[in-house]
Short mmCIF file of C-alpha atoms and ligand atoms in Angstrom, two decimals:
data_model
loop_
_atom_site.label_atom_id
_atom_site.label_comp_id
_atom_site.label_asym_id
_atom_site.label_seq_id
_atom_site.Cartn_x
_atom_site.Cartn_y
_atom_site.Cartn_z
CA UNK B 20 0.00 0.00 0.00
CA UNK B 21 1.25 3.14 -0.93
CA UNK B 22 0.39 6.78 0.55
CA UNK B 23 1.24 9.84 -1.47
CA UNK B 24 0.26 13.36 -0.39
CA UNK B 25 -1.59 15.18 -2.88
CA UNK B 26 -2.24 18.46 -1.02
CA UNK B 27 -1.12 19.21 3.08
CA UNK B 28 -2.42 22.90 3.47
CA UNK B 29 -5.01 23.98 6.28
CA UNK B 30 -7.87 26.14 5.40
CA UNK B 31 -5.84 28.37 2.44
CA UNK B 32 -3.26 26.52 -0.09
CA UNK B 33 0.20 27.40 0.37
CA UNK B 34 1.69 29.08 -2.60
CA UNK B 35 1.55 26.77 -5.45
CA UNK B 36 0.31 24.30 -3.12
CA UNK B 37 -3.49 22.80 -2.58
CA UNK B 38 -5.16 21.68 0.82
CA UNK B 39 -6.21 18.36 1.92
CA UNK B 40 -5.71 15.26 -0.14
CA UNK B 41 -4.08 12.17 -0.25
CA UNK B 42 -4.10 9.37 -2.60
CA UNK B 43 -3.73 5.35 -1.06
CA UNK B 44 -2.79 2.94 -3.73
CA UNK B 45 -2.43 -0.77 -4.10
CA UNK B 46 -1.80 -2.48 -6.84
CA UNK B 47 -6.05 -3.42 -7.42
CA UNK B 48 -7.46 0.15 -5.53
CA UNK B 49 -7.16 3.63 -5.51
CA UNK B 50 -8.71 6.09 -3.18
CA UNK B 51 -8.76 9.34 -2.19
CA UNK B 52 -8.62 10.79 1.08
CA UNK B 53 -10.66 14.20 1.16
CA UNK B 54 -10.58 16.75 -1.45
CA UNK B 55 -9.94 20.05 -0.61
CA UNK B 56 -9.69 23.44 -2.88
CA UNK B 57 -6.09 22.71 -5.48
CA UNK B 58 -6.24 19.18 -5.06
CA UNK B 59 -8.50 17.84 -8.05
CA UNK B 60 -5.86 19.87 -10.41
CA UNK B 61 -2.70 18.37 -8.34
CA UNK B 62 -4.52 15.07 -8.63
CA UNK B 63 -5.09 14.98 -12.59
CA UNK B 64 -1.23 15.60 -12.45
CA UNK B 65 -0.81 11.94 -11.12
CA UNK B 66 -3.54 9.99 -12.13
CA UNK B 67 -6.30 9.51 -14.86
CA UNK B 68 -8.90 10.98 -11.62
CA UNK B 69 -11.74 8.50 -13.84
CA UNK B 70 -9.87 5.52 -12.29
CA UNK B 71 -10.27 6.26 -8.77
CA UNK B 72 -12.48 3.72 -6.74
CA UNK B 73 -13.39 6.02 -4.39
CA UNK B 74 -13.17 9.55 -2.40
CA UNK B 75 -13.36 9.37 1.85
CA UNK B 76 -14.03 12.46 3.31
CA UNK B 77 -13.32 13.05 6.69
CA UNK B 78 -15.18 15.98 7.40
CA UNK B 79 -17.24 18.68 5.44
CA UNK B 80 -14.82 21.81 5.77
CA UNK B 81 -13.96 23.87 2.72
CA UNK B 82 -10.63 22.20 2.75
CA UNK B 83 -11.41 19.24 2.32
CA UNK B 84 -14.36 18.91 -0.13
CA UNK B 85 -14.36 21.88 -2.21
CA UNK B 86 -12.41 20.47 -5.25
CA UNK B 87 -15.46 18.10 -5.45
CA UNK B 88 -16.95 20.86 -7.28
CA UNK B 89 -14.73 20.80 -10.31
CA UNK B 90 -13.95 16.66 -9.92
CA UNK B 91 -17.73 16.19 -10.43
CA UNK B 92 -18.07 18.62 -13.20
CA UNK B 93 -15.28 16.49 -15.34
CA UNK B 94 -16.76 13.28 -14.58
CA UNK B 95 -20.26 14.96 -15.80
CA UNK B 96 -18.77 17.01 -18.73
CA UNK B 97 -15.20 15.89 -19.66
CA UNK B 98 -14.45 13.08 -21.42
CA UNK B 99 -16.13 10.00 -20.30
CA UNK B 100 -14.80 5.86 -19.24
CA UNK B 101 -16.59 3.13 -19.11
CA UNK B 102 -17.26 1.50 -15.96
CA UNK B 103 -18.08 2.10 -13.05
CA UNK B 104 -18.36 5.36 -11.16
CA UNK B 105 -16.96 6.53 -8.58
CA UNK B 106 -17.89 5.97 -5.28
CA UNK B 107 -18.15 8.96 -2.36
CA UNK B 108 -17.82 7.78 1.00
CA UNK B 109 -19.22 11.10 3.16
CA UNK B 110 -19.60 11.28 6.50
CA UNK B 111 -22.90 11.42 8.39
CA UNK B 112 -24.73 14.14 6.90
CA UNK B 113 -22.22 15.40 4.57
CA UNK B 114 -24.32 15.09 1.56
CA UNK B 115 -26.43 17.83 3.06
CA UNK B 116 -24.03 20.04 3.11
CA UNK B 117 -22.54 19.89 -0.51
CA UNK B 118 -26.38 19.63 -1.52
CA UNK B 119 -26.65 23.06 0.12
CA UNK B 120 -23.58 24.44 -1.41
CA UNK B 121 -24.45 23.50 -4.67
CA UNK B 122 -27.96 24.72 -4.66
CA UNK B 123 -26.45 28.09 -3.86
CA UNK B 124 -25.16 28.05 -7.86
CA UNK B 125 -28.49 26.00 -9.05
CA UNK B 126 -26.77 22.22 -8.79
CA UNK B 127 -28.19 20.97 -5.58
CA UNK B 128 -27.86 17.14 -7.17
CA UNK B 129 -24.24 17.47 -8.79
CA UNK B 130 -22.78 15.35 -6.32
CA UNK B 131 -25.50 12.50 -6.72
CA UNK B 132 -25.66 13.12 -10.90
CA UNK B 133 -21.82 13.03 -10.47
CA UNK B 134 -20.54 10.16 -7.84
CA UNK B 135 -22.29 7.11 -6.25
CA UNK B 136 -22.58 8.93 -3.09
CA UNK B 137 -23.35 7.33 0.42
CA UNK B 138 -22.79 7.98 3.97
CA UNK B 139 -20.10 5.58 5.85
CA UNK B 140 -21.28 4.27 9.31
CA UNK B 141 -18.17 5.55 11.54
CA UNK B 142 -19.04 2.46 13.62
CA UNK B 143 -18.82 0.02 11.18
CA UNK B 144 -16.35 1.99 9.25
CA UNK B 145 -15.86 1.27 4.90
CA UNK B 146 -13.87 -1.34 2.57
CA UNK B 147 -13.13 -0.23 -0.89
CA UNK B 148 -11.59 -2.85 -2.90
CA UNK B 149 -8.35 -4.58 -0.90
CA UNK B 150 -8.05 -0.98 0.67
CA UNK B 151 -10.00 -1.07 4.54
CA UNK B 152 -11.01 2.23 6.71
CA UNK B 153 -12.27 2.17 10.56
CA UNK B 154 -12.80 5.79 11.93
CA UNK B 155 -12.91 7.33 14.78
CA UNK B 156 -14.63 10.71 15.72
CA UNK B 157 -12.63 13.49 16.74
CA UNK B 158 -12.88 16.46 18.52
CA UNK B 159 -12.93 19.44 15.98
CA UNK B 160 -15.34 22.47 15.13
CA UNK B 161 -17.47 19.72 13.60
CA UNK B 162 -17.93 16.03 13.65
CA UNK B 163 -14.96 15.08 11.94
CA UNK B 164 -13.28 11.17 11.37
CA UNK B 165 -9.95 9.85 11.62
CA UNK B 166 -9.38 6.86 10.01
CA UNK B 167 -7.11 3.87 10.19
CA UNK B 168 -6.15 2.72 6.94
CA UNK B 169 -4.79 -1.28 5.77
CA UNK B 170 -4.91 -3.56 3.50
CA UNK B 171 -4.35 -7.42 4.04
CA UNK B 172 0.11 -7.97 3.81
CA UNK B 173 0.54 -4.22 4.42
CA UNK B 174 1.37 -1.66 7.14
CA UNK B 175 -1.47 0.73 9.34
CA UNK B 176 -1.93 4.06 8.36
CA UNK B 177 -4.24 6.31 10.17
CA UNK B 178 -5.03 9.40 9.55
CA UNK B 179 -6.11 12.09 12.36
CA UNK B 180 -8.54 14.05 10.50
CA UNK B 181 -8.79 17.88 11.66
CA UNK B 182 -8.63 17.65 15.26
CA UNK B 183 -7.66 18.93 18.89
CA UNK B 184 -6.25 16.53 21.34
CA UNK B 185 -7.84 13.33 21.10
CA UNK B 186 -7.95 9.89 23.61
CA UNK B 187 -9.62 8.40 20.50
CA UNK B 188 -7.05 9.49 18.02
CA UNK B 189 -5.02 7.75 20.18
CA UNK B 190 -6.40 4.63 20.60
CA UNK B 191 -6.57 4.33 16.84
CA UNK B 192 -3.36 4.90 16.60
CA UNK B 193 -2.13 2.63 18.71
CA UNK B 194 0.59 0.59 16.76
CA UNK B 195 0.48 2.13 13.94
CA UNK B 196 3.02 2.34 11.19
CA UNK B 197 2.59 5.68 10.50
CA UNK B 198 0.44 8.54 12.27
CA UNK B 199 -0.34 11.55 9.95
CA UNK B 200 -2.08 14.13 12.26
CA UNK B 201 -2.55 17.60 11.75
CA UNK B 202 -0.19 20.38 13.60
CA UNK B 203 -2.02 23.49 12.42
CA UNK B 204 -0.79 25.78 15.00
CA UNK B 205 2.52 27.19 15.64
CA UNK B 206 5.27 25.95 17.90
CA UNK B 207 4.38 28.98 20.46
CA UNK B 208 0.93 29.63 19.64
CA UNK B 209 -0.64 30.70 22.68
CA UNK B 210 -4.41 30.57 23.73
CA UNK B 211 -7.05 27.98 23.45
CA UNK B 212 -5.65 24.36 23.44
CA UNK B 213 -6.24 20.79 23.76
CA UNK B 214 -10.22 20.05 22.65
CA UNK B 215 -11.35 23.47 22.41
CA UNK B 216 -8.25 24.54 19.84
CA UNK B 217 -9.91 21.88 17.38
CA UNK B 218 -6.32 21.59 15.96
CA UNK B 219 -2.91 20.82 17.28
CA UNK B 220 0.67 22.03 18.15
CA UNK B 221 3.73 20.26 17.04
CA UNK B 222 3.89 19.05 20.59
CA UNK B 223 0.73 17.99 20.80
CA UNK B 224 1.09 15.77 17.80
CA UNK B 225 4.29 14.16 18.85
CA UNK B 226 2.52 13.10 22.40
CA UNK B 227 -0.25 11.61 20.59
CA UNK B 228 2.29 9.66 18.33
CA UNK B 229 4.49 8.82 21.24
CA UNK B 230 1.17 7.62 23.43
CA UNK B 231 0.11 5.59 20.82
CA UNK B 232 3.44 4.06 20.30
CA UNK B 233 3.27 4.93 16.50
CA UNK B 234 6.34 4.27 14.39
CA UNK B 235 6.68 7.59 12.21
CA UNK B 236 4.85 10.24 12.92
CA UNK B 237 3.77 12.64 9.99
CA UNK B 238 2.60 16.64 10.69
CA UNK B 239 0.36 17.77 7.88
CA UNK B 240 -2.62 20.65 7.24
CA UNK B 241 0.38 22.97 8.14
CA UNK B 242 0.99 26.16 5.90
CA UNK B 243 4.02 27.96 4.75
CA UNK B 244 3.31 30.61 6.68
CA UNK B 245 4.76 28.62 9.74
CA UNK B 246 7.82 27.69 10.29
CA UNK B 247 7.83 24.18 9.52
CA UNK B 248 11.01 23.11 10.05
CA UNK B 249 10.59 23.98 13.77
CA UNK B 250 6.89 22.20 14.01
CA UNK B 251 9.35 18.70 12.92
CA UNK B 252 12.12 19.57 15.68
CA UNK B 253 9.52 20.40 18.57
CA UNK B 254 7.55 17.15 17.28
CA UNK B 255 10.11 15.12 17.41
CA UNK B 256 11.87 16.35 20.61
CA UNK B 257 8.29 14.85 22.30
CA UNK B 258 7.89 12.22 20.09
CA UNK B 259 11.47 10.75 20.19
CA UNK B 260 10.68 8.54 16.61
CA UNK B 261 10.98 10.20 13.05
CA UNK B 262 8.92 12.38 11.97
CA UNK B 263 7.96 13.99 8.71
CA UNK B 264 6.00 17.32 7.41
CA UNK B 265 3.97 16.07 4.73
CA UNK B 266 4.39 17.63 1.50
CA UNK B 267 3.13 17.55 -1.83
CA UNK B 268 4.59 14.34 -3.55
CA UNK B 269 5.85 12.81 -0.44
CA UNK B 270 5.21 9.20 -0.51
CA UNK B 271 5.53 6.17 2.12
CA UNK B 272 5.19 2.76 1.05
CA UNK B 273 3.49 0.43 3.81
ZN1 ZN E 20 -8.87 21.33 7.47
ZN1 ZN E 21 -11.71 21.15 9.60
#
């Protein structure tokens, strides 16, 4: 199984750069991991996007579903492949809100005319091909799922979603090959933390992947603006494993 990053930034893209996304391959599936605004663009740059099994979505925040906009107008309009669509996996109620954003420019069904849409269970969690997802909710502004990710041979991926500090994210976690989790906030930031932040510090994120006994730790949905260079050093200081900032192209085989 193979993880590439198709977009890391929080709520605005870094320059050049696109927010959420991230593409899990083996060598039968391929799915995508939310879809925020830049990555449908830095996704056609990999792939042929008509190929994908399925999108997951974590949560409904601009940054990660607004590039379902333009993905479902080129599966409606661009050129079109036989076979079968693709599937969205959205979280409880999600198709609400896209419904509502869409009727706001007259295309309330575009994700249904567009996708095979359904809403996962978080308790039963999703399989898509060899490709398997159990989630967890997390604390964030809204509901929002982090999800362990596997296939049958291969290594445990789980990804933290948007989220503040989280026993649940943790137990998830636990074992894990690799924990991607968000570290928003800067190294010094100062005010509201823990649950009612609804994101993370550096150091935050490197005691969740040191509690969970995770063995590389990945800090994404961090922007330029930071310095990121210091959000890996105070991670990793905590964390005492290696530990990445995610990146567009970055790749880990599992
Ligand atoms: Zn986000
Ligand atoms: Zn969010």
């Amino acid at each position: 199984m193979k993880v590439t990053v198709i977009g890391r930034s929080p709520a605005w893209q870094d320059a050049d750069g696109a927010c959420s996304g991230y593409l899990v391959e083996t060598d039968t599936t391929r799915v995508l991991v939310d879809c925020g605004n830049g990555v449908f663009g830095k996704l056609r740059g990999r792939i042929d996007h008509r190929e994908l099994d399925a999108v997951v979505i974590s949560h409904p925040h601009g940054d990660h579903i607004l590039d379902l906009i333009p993905f479902a107008y080129a599966l409606l309009y661009g050129p079109q492949k036989a076979g079968d669509r693709v599937r969205l996996h959205l979280p409880p109620g999600g198709a609400g809100v896209l419904r509502t954003i869409c009727g706001a420019f007259d295309s309330p069904t575009l994700m249904d005319d567009a996708f095979d849409v359904d809403h996962y269970d978080p308790e039963s969690g999703i399989q898509v091909g060899d490709i398997n997802f159990t989630m967890t909710e997390v604390p964030h502004f809204i509901p929002a799922y982090a999800m362990a990710i596997s296939s049958d041979g291969c290594g445990r991926f789980v990804y933290g979603a948007d989220c503040g500090v989280s026993d649940s994210l943790v137990d998830l976690a636990k074992g894990a090959d690799i924990l991607m989790v968000e570290a928003t906030l800067p190294v010094n930031h100062e005010g509201p933390d823990g649950v009612e932040s609804g994101h993370l510090t550096p150091v935050q994120a490197g005691l969740m992947a040191r509690d969970a006994g995770a063995g590389r730790l990945v800090l994404t949905h961090a922007s330029d603006c930071l310095d990121l260079e210091g959000s890996r050093l105070a991670a990793a200081e905590v964390f005492g494993g290696a530990v990445d900032v995610a990146r567009e192209g970055l790749s880990w085989d599992l």
